[in-house]
PDB file of C-alpha atoms and ligand atoms in Angstrom:
ATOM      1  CA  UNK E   1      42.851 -75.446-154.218  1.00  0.00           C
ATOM      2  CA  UNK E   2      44.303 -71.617-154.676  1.00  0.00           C
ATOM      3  CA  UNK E   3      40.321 -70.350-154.618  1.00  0.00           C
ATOM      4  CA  UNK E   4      39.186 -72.540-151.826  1.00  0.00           C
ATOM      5  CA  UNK E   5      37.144 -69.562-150.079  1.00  0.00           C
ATOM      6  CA  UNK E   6      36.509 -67.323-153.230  1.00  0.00           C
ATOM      7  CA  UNK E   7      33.714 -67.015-155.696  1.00  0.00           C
ATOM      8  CA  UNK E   8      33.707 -65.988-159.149  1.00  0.00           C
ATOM      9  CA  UNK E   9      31.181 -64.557-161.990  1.00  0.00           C
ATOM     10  CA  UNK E  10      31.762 -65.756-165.025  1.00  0.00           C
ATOM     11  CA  UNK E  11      29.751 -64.904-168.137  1.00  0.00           C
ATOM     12  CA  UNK E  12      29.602 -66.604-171.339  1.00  0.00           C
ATOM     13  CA  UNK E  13      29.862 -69.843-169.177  1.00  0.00           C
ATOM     14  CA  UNK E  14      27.590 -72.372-171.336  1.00  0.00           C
ATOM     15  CA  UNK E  15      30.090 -72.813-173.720  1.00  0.00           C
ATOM     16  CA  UNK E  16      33.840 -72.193-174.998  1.00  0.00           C
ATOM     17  CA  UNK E  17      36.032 -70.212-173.208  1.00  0.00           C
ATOM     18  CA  UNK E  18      33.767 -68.926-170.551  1.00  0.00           C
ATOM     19  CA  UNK E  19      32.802 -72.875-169.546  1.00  0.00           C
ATOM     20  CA  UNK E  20      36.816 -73.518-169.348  1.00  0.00           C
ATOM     21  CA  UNK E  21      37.430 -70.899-167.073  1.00  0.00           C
ATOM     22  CA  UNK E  22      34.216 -71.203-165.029  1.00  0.00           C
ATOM     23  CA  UNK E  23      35.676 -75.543-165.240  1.00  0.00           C
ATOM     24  CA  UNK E  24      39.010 -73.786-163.454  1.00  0.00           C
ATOM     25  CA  UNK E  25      37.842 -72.188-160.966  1.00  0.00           C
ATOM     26  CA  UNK E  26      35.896 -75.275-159.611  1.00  0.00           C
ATOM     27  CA  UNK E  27      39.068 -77.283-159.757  1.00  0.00           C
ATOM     28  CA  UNK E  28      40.800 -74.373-157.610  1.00  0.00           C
ATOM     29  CA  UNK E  29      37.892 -74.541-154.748  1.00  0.00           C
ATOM     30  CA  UNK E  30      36.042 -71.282-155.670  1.00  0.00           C
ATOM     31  CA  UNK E  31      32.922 -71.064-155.840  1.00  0.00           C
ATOM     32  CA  UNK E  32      30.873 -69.935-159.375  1.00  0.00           C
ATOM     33  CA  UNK E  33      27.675 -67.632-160.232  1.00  0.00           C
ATOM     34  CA  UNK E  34      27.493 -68.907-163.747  1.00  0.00           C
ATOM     35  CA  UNK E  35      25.905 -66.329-166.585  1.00  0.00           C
ATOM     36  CA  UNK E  36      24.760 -66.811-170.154  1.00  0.00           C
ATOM     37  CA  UNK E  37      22.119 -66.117-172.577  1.00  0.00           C
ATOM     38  CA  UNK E  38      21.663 -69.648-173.487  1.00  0.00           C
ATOM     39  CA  UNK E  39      19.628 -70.981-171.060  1.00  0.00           C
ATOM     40  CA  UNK E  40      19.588 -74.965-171.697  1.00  0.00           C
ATOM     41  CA  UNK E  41      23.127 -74.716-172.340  1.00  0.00           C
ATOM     42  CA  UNK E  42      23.986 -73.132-169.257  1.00  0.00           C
ATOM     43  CA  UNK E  43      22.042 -75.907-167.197  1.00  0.00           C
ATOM     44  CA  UNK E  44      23.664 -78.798-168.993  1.00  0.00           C
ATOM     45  CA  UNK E  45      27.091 -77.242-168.238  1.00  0.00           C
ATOM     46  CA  UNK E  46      26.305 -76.645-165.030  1.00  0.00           C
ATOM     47  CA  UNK E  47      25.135 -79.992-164.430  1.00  0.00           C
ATOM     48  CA  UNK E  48      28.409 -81.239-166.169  1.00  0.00           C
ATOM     49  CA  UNK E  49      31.111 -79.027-164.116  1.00  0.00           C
ATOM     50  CA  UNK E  50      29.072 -79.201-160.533  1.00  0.00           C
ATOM     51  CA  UNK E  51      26.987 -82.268-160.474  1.00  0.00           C
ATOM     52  CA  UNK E  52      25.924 -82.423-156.842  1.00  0.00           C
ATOM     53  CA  UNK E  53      25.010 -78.332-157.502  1.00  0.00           C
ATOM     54  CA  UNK E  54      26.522 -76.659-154.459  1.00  0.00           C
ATOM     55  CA  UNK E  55      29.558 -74.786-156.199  1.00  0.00           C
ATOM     56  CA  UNK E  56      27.506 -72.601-158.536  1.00  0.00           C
ATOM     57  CA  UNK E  57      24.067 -70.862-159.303  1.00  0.00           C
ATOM     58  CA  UNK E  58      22.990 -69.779-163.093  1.00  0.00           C
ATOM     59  CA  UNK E  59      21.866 -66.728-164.112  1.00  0.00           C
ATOM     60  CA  UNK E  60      20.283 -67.184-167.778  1.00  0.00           C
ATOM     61  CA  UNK E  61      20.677 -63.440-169.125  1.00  0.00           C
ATOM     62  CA  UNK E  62      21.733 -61.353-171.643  1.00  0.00           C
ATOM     63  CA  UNK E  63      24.527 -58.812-170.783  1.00  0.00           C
ATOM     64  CA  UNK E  64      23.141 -56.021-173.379  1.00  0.00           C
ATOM     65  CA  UNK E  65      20.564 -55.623-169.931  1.00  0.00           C
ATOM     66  CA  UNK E  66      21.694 -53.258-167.393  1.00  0.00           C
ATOM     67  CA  UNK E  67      18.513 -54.517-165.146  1.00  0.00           C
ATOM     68  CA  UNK E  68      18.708 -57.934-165.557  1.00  0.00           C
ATOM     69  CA  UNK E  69      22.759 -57.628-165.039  1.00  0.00           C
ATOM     70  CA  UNK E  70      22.019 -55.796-161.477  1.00  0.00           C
ATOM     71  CA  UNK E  71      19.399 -58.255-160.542  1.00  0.00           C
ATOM     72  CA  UNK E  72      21.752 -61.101-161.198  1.00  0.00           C
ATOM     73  CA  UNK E  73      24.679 -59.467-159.684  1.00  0.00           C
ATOM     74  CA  UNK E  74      22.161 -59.546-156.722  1.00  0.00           C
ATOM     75  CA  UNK E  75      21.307 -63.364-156.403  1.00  0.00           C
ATOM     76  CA  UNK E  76      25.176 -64.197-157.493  1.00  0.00           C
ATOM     77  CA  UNK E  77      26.158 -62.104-154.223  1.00  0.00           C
ATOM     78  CA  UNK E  78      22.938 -63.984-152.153  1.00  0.00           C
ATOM     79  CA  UNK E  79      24.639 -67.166-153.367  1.00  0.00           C
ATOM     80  CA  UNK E  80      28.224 -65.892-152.566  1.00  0.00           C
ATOM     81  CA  UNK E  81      28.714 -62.781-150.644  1.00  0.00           C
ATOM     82  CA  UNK E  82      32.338 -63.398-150.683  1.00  0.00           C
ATOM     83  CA  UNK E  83      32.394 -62.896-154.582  1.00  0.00           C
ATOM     84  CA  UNK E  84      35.354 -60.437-155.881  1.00  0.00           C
ATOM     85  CA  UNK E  85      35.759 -61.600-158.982  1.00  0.00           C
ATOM     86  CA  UNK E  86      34.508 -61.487-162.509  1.00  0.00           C
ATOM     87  CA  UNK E  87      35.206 -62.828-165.644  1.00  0.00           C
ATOM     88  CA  UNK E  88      33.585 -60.568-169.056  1.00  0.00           C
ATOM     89  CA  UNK E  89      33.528 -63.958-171.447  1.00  0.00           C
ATOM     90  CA  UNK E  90      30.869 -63.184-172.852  1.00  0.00           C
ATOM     91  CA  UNK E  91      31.002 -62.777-176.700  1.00  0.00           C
ATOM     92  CA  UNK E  92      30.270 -63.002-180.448  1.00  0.00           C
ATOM     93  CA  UNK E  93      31.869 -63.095-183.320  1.00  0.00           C
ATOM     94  CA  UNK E  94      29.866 -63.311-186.742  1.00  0.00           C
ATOM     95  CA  UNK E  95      31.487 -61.909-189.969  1.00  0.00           C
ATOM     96  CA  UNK E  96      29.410 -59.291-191.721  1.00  0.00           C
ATOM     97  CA  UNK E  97      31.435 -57.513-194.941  1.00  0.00           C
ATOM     98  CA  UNK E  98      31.505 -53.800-194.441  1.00  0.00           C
ATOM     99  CA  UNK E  99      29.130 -53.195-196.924  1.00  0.00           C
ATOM    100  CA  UNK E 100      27.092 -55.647-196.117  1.00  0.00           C
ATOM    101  CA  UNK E 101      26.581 -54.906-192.504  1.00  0.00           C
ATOM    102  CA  UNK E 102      23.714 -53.984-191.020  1.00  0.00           C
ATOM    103  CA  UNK E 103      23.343 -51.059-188.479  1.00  0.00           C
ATOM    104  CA  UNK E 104      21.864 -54.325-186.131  1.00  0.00           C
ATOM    105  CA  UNK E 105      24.735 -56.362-187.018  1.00  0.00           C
ATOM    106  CA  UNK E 106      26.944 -53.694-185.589  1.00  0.00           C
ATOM    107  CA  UNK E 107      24.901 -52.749-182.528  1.00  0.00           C
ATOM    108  CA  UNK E 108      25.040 -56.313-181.962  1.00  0.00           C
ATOM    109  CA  UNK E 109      28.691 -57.082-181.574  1.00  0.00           C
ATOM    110  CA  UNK E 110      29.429 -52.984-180.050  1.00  0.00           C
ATOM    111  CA  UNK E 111      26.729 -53.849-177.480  1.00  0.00           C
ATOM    112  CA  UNK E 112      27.501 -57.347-176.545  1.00  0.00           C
ATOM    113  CA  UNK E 113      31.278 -57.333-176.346  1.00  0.00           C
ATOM    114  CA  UNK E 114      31.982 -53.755-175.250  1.00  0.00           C
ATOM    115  CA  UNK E 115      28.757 -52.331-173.344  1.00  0.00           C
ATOM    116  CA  UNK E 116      28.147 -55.809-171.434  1.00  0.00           C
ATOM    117  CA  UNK E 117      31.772 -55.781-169.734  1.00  0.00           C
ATOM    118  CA  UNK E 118      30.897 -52.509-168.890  1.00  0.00           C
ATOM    119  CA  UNK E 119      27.519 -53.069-167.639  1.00  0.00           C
ATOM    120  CA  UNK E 120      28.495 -56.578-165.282  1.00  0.00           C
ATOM    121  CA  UNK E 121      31.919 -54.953-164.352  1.00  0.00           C
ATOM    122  CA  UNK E 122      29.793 -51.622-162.878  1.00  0.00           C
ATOM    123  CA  UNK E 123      27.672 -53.971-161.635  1.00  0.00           C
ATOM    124  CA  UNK E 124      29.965 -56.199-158.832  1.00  0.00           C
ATOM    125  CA  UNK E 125      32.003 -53.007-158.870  1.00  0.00           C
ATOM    126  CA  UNK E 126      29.515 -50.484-157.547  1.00  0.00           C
ATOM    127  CA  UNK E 127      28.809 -53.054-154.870  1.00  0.00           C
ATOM    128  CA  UNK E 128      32.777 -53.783-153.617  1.00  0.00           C
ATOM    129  CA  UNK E 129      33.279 -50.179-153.871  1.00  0.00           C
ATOM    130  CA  UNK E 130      30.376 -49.695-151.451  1.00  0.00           C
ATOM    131  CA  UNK E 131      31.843 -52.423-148.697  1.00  0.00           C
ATOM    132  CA  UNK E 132      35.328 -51.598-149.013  1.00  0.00           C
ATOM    133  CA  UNK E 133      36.424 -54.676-150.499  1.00  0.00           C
ATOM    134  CA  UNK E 134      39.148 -54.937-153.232  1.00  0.00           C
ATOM    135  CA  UNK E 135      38.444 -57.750-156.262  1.00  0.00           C
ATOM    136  CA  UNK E 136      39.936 -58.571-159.647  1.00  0.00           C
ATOM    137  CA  UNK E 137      38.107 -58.501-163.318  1.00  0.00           C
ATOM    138  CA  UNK E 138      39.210 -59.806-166.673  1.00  0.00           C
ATOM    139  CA  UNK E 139      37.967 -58.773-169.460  1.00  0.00           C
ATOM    140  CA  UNK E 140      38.129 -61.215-172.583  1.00  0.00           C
ATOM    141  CA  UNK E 141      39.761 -59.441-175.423  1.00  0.00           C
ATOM    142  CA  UNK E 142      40.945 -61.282-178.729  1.00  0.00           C
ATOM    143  CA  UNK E 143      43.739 -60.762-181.138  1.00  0.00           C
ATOM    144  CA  UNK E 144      41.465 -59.458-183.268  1.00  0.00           C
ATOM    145  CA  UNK E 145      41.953 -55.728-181.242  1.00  0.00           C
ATOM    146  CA  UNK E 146      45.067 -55.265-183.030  1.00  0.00           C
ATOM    147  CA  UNK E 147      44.855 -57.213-186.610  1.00  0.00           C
ATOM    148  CA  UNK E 148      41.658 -56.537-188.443  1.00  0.00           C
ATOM    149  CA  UNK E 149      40.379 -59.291-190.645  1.00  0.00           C
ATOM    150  CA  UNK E 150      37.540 -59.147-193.438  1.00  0.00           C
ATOM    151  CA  UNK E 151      34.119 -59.326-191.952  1.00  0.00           C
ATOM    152  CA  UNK E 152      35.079 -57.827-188.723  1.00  0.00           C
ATOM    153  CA  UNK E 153      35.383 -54.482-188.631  1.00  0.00           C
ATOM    154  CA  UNK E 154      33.092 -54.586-185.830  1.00  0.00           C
ATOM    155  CA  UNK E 155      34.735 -57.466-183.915  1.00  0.00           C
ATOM    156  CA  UNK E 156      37.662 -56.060-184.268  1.00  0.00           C
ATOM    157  CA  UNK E 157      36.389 -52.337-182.928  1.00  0.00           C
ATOM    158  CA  UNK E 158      34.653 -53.829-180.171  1.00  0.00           C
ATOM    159  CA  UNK E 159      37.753 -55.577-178.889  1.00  0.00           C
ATOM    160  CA  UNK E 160      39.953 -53.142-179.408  1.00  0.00           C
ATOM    161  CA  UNK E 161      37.247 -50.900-177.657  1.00  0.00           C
ATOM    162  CA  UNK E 162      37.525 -53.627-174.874  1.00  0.00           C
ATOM    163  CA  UNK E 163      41.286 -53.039-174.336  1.00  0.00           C
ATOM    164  CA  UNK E 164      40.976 -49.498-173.842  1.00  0.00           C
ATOM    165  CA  UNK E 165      37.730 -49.501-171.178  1.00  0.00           C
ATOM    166  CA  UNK E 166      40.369 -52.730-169.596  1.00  0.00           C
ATOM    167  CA  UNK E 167      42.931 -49.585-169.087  1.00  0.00           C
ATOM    168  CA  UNK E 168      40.365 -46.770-168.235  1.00  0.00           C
ATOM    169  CA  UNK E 169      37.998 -48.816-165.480  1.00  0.00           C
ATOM    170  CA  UNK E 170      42.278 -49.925-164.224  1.00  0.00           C
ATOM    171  CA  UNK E 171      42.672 -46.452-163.341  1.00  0.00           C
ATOM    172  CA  UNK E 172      39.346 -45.616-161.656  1.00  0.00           C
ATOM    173  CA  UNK E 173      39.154 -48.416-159.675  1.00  0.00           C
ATOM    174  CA  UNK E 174      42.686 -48.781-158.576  1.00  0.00           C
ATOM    175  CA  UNK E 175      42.364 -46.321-155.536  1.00  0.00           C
ATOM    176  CA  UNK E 176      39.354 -48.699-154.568  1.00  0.00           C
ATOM    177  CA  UNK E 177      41.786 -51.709-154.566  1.00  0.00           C
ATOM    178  CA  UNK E 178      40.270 -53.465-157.520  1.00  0.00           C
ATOM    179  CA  UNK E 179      42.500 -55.032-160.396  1.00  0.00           C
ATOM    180  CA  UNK E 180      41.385 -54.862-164.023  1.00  0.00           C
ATOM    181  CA  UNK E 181      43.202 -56.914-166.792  1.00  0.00           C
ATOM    182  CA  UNK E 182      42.732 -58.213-170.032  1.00  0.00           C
ATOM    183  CA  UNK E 183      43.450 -61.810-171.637  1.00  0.00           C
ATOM    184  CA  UNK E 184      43.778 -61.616-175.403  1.00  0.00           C
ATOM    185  CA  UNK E 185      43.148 -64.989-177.106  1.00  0.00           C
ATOM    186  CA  UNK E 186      44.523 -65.687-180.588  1.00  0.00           C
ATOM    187  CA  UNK E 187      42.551 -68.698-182.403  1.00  0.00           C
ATOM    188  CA  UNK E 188      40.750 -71.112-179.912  1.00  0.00           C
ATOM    189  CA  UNK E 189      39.024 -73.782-181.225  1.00  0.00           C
ATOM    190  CA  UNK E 190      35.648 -74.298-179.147  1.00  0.00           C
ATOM    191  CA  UNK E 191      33.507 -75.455-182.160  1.00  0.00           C
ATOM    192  CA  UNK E 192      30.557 -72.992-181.113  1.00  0.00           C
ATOM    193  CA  UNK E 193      27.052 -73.642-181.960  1.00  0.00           C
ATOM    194  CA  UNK E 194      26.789 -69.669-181.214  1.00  0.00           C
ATOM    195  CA  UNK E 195      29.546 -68.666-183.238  1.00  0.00           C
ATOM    196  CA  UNK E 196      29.745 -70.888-186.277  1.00  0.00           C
ATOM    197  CA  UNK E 197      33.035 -70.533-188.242  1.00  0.00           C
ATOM    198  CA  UNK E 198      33.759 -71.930-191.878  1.00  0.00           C
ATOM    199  CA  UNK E 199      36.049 -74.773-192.312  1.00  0.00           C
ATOM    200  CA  UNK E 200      38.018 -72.662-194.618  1.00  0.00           C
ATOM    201  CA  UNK E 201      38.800 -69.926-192.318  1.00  0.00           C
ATOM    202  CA  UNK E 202      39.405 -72.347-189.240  1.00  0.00           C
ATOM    203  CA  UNK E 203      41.860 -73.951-191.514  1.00  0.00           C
ATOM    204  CA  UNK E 204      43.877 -70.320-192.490  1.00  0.00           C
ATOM    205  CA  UNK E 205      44.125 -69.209-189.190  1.00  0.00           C
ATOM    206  CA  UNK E 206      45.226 -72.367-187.623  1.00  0.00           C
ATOM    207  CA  UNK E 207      47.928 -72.892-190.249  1.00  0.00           C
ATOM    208  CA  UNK E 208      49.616 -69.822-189.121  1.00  0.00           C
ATOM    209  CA  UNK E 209      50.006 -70.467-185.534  1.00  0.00           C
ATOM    210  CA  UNK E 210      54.214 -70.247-184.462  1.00  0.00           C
ATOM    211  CA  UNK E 211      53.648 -73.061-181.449  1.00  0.00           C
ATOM    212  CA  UNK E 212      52.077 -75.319-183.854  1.00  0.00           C
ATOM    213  CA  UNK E 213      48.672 -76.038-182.510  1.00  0.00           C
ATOM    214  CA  UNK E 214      44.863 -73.573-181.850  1.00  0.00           C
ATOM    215  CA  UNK E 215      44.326 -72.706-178.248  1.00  0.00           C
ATOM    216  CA  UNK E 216      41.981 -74.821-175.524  1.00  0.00           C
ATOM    217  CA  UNK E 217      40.244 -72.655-173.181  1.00  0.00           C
ATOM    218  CA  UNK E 218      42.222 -74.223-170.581  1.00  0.00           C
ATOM    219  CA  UNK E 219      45.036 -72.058-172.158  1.00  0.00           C
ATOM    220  CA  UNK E 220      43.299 -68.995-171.272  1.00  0.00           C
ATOM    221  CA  UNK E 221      41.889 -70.303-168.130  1.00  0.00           C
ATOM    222  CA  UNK E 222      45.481 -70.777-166.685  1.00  0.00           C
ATOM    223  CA  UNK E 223      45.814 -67.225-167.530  1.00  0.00           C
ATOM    224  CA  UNK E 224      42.763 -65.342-166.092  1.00  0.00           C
ATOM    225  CA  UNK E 225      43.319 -67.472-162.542  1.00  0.00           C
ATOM    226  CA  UNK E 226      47.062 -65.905-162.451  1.00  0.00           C
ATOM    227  CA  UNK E 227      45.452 -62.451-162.994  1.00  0.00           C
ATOM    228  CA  UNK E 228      42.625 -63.146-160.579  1.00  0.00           C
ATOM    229  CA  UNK E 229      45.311 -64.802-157.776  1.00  0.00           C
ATOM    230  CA  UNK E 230      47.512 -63.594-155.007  1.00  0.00           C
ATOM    231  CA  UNK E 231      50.649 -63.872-157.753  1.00  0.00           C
ATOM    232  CA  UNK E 232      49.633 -60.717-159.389  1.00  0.00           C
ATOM    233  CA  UNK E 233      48.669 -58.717-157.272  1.00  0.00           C
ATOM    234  CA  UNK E 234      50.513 -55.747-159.008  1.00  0.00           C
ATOM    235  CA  UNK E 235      49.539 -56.333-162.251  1.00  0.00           C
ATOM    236  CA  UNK E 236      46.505 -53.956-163.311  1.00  0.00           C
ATOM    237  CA  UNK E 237      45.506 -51.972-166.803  1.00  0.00           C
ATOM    238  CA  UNK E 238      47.983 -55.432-168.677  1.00  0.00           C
ATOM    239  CA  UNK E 239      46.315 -56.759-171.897  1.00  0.00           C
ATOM    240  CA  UNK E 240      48.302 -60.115-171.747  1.00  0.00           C
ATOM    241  CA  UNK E 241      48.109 -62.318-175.260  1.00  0.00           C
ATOM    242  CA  UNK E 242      47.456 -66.054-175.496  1.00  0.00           C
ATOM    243  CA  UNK E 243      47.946 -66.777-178.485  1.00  0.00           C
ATOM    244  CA  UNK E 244      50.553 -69.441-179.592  1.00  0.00           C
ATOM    245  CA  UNK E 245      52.653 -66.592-180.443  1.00  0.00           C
ATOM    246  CA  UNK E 246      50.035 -65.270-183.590  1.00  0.00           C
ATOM    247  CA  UNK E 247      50.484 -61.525-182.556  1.00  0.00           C
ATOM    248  CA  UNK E 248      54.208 -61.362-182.521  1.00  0.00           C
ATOM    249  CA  UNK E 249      54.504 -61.195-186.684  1.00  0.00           C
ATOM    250  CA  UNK E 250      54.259 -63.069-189.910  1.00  0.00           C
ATOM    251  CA  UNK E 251      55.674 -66.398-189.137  1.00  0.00           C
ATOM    252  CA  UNK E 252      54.551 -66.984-192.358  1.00  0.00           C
ATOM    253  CA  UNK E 253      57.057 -64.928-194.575  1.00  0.00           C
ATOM    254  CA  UNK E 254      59.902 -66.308-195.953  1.00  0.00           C
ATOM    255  CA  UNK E 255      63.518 -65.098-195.221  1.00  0.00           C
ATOM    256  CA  UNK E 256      64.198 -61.657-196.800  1.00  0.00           C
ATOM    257  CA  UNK E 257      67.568 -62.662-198.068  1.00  0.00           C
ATOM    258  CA  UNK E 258      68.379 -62.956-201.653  1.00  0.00           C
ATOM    259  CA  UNK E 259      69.051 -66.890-202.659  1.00  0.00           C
TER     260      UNK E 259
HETATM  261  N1  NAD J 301      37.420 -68.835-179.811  1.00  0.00           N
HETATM  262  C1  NAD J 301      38.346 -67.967-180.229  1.00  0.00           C
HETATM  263  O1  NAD J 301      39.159 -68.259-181.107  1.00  0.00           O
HETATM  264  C2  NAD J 301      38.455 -66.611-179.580  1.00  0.00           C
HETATM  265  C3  NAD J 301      39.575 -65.833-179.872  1.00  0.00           C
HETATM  266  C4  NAD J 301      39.713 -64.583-179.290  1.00  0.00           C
HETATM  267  C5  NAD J 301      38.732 -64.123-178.432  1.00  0.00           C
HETATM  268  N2  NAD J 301      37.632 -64.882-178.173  1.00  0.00           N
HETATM  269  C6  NAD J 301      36.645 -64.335-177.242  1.00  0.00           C
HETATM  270  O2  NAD J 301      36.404 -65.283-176.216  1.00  0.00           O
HETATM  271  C7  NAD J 301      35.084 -65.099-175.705  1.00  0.00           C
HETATM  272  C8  NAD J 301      34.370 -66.445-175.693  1.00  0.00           C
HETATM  273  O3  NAD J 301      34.219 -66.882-177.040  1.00  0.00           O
HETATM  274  P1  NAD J 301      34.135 -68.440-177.429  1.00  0.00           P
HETATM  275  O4  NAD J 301      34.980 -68.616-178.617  1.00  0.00           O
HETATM  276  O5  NAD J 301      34.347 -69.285-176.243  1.00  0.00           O
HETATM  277  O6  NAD J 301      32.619 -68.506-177.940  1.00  0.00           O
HETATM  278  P2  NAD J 301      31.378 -69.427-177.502  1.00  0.00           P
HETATM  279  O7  NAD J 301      30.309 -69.149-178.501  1.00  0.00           O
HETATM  280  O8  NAD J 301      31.813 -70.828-177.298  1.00  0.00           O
HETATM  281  O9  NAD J 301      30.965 -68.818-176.087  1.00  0.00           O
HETATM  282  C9  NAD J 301      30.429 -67.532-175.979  1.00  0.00           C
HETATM  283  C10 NAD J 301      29.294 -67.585-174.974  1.00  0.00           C
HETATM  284  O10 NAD J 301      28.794 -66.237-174.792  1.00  0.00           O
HETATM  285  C11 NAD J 301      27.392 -66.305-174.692  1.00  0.00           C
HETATM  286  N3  NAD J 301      26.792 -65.021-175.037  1.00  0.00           N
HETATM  287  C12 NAD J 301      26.753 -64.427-176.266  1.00  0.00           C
HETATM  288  N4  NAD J 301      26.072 -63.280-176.199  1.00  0.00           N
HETATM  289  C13 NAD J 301      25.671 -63.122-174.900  1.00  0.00           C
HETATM  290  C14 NAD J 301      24.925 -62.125-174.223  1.00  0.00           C
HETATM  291  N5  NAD J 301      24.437 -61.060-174.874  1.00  0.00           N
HETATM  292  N6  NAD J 301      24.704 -62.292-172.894  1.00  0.00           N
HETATM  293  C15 NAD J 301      25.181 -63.376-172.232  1.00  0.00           C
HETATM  294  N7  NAD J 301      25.888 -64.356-172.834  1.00  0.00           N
HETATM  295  C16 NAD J 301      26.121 -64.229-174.165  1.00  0.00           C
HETATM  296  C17 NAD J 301      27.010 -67.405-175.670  1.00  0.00           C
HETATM  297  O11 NAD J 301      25.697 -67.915-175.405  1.00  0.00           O
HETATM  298  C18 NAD J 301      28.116 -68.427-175.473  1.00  0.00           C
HETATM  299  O12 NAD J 301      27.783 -69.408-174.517  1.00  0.00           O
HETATM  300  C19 NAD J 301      34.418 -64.052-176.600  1.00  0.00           C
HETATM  301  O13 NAD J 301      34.480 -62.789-175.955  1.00  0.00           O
HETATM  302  C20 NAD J 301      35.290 -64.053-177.838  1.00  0.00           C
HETATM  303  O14 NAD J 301      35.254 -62.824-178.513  1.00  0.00           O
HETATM  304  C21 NAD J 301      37.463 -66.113-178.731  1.00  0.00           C
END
């Protein structure tokens, strides 16, 4: 029970990687505001990870909303005033080919997985800053930040947007005793109704994985409560890959070596 006494935000919880971390903390005793556009989804994972409903609250809402994210920052500190701790899961990933995409399409992706961390992390930030209190937030990054891939141009941006806002809020809020990292997934499979992949692309990128197997979001999980926990409690501005080993090169090539 290492978060027996804490609480948490966590958004993108209805599903994926957000629901395994948010499914973490509960095991570790803290307590969890969960957030997510997906309204039904969000219920029926709540009622799965904390049936008896005393270890979290919901908040259906889209992160894009700088007034919905302050009013649920709000009831997620009326819930927990002890909260010092957030988790930017929230995300989405469709493919659009450059030419194809759609000023929408981009505004999309730009605003949901680079403005929102920015938006909920201002949010509990503002309101530490303002009682003194230190805190921890990790931000949900991908692989993607540093290896673009067809139809992703702005996945890719966004994330490796997300890296560098990871480092800048680091700095600013250091003096204020607040910790901000980054956990950079490679290929997780989670199966999302929200982010629908082809079997054919699932397939590629799991084939080229050097330990063998796609991620669980208990993978990350593990990670984000490390940077959220007393252990690290030096470590701030990190981008820290999870990724079976997909970022360190081309597994795939063949020695160079003549026969
Ligand atoms: N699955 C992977 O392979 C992988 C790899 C690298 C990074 N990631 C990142 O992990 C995070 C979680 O992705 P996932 O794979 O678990 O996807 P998922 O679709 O299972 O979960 C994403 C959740 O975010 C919610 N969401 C989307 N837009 C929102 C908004 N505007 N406001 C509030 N909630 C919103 C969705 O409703 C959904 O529940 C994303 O940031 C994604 O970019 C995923």
């Amino acid at each position: 029970m290492r978060f027996q006494g804490r609480a948490v935000v966590v958004t993108g919880a209805a599903h994926g990687i957000g629901r395994g971390i948010a499914e973490a903390y509960l095991a570790e005793g803290a307590r969890v505001a969960l957030w997510d556009l997906r309204e039904d989804a969000l219920k029926d994972a709540a009622r799965v990870l904390d049936p008896a409903g005393r270890s979290t609250t919901v908040q259906p809402l889209d992160v894009r909303d700088a007034r919905a994210v302050a009013a649920a920052m709000d009831a997620a500190l009326a819930f927990a005033p002890e909260c010092d701790t957030l988790v930017n899961a929230a995300g989405i990933y469709p493919s659009h080919p450059l030419l194809e995409m759609a000023e929408a399409d981009w505004d999309a992706v730009l605003n949901t997985n680079l403005k929102g961390p920015l938006l909920v992390t201002q949010a509990l930030c503002r309101r530490l800053v303002a009682q003194g209190r230190g805190g921890s937030v990790v931000n949900i990054s991908s692989g993607a930040a540093n290896s673009a891939r067809p139809g992703a141009a702005h996945y890719a941006t966004s994330k490796a947007g997300l890296n560098m806002l990871t480092r800048a809020m680091a700095l600013e809020l250091a003096p204020h005793g607040i910790r901000v990292n980054a956990v950079s997934p490679g290929y997780v499979e989670v199966n999302s109704p929200f982010n629908p992949l082809s079997q054919a692309y699932k397939d590629a990128i799991s084939t080229g994985i050097p330990l063998g197997r796609a991620g669980r979001p208990d993978d990350i999980a593990r990670t984000v409560l490390f940077l959220t926990g007393p252990d690290s409690e030096w470590i701030t501005g990190s981008i820290i890959s999870v990724d079976g080993g997909s970022g360190a090169g081309r597994s795939q090539l063949p020695l160079s070596r003549p026969e």
